[in-house]
CSV table of N, CA and C in Angstrom, one decimal:
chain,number,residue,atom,x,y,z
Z,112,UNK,N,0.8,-1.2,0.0
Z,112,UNK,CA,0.0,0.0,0.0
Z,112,UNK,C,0.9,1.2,0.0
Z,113,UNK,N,0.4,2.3,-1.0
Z,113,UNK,CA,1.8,3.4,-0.7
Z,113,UNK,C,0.4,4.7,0.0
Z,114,UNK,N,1.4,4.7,0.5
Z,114,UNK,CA,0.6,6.2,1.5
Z,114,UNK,C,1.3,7.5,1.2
Z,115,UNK,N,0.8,8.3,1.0
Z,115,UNK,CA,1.5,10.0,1.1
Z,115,UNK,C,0.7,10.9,1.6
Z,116,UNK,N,1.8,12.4,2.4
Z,116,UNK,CA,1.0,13.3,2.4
Z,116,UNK,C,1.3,14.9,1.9
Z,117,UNK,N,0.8,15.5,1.4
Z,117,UNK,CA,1.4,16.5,1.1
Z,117,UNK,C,0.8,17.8,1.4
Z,118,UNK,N,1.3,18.7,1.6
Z,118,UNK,CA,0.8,19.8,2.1
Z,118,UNK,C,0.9,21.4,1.0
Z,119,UNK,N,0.1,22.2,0.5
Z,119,UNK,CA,0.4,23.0,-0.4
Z,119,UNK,C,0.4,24.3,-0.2
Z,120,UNK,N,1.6,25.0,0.4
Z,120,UNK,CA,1.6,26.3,1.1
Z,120,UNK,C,2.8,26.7,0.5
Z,121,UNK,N,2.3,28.3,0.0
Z,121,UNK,CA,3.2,28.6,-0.8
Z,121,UNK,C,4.6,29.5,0.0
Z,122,UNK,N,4.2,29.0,1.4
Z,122,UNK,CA,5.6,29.8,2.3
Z,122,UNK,C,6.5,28.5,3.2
Z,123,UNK,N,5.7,27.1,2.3
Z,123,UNK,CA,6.4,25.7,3.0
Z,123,UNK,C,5.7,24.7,2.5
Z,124,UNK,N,7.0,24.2,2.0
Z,124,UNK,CA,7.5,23.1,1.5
Z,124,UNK,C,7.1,21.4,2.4
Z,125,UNK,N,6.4,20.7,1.7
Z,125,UNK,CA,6.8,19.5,2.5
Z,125,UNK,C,5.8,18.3,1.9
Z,126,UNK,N,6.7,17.3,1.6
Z,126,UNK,CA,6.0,16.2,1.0
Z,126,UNK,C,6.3,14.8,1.6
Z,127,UNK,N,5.5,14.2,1.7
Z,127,UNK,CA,6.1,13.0,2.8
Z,127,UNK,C,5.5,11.7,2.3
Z,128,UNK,N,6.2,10.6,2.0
Z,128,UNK,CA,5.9,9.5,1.4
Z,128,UNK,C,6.3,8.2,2.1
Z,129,UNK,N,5.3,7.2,2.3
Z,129,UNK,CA,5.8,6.2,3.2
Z,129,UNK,C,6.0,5.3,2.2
Z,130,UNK,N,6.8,4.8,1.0
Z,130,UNK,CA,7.4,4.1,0.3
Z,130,UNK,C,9.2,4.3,-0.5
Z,131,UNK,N,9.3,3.7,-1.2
Z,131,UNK,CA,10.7,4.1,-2.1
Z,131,UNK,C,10.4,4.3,-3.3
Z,132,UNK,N,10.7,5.9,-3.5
Z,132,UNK,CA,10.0,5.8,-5.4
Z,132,UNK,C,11.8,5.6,-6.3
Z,133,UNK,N,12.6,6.3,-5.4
Z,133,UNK,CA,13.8,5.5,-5.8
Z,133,UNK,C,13.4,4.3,-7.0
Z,134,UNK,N,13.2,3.2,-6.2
Z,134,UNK,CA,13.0,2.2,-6.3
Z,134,UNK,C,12.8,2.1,-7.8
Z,135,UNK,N,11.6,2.5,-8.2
Z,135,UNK,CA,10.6,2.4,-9.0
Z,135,UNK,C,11.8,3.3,-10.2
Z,136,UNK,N,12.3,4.4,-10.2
Z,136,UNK,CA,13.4,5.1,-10.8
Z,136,UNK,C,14.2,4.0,-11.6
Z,137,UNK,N,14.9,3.5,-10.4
Z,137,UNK,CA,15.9,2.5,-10.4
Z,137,UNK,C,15.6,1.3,-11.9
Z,138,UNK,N,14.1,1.0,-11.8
Z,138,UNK,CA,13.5,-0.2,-12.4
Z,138,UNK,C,13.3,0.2,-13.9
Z,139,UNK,N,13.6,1.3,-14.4
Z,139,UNK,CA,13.0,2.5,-15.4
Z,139,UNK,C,11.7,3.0,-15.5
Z,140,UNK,N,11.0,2.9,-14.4
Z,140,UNK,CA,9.7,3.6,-14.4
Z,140,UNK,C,10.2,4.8,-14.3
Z,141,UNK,N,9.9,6.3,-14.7
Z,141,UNK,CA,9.7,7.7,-14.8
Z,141,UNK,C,8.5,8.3,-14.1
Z,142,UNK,N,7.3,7.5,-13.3
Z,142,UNK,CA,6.0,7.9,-13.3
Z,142,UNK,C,6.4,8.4,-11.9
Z,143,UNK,N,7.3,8.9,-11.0
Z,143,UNK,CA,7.8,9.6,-9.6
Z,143,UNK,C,8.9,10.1,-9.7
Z,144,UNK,N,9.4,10.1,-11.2
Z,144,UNK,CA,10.3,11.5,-11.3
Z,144,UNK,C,10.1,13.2,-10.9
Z,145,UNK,N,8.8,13.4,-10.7
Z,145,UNK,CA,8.3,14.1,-10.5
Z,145,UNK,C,7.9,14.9,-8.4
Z,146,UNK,N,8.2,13.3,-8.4
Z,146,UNK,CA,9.1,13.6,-6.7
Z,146,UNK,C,10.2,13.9,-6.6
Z,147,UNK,N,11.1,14.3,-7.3
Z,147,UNK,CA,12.5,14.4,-7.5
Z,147,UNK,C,12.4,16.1,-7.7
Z,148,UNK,N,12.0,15.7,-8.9
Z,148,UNK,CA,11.5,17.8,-9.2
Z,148,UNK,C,11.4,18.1,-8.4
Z,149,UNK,N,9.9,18.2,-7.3
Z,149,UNK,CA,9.6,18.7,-6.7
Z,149,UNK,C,10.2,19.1,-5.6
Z,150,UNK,N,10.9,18.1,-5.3
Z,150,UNK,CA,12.3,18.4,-4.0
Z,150,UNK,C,13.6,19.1,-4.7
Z,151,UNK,N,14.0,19.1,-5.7
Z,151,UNK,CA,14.7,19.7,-6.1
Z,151,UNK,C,15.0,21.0,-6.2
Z,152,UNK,N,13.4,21.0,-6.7
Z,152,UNK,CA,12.9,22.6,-7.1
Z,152,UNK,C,12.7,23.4,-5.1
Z,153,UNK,N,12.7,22.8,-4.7
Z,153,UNK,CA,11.9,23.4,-3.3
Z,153,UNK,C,13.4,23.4,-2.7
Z,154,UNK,N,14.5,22.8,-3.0
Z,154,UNK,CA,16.0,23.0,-2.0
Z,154,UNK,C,16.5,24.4,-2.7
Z,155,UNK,N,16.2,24.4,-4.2
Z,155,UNK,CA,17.0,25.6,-5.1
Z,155,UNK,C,16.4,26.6,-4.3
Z,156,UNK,N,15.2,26.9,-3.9
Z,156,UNK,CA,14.5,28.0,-3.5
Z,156,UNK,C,14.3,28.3,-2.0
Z,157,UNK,N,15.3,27.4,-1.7
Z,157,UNK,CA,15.4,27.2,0.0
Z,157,UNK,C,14.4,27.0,0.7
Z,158,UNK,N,13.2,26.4,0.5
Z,158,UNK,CA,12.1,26.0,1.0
Z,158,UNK,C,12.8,25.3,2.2
């Protein structure tokens, strides 16, 4: 079962996932690349 939670405030950052999307990366799925962005994008901007 994958569980997440995320919260959408534009003065904080924070996304929380109880699985490995790694994982799924690793395997050549692309469909949680997009958890990667998102943390990416949220460190450049010092969230």
């Amino acid at each position: 079962m994958i569980e997440a939670l995320e919260l959408e405030d534009p003065d904080f950052f924070m996304l929380a996932v109880q699985f490995h999307p790694e994982w799924h990366v690793d395997d050549g799925s692309d469909e949680f690349l997009s958890f990667f962005t998102m943390l990416m994008d949220a460190a450049a901007a010092g969230n």
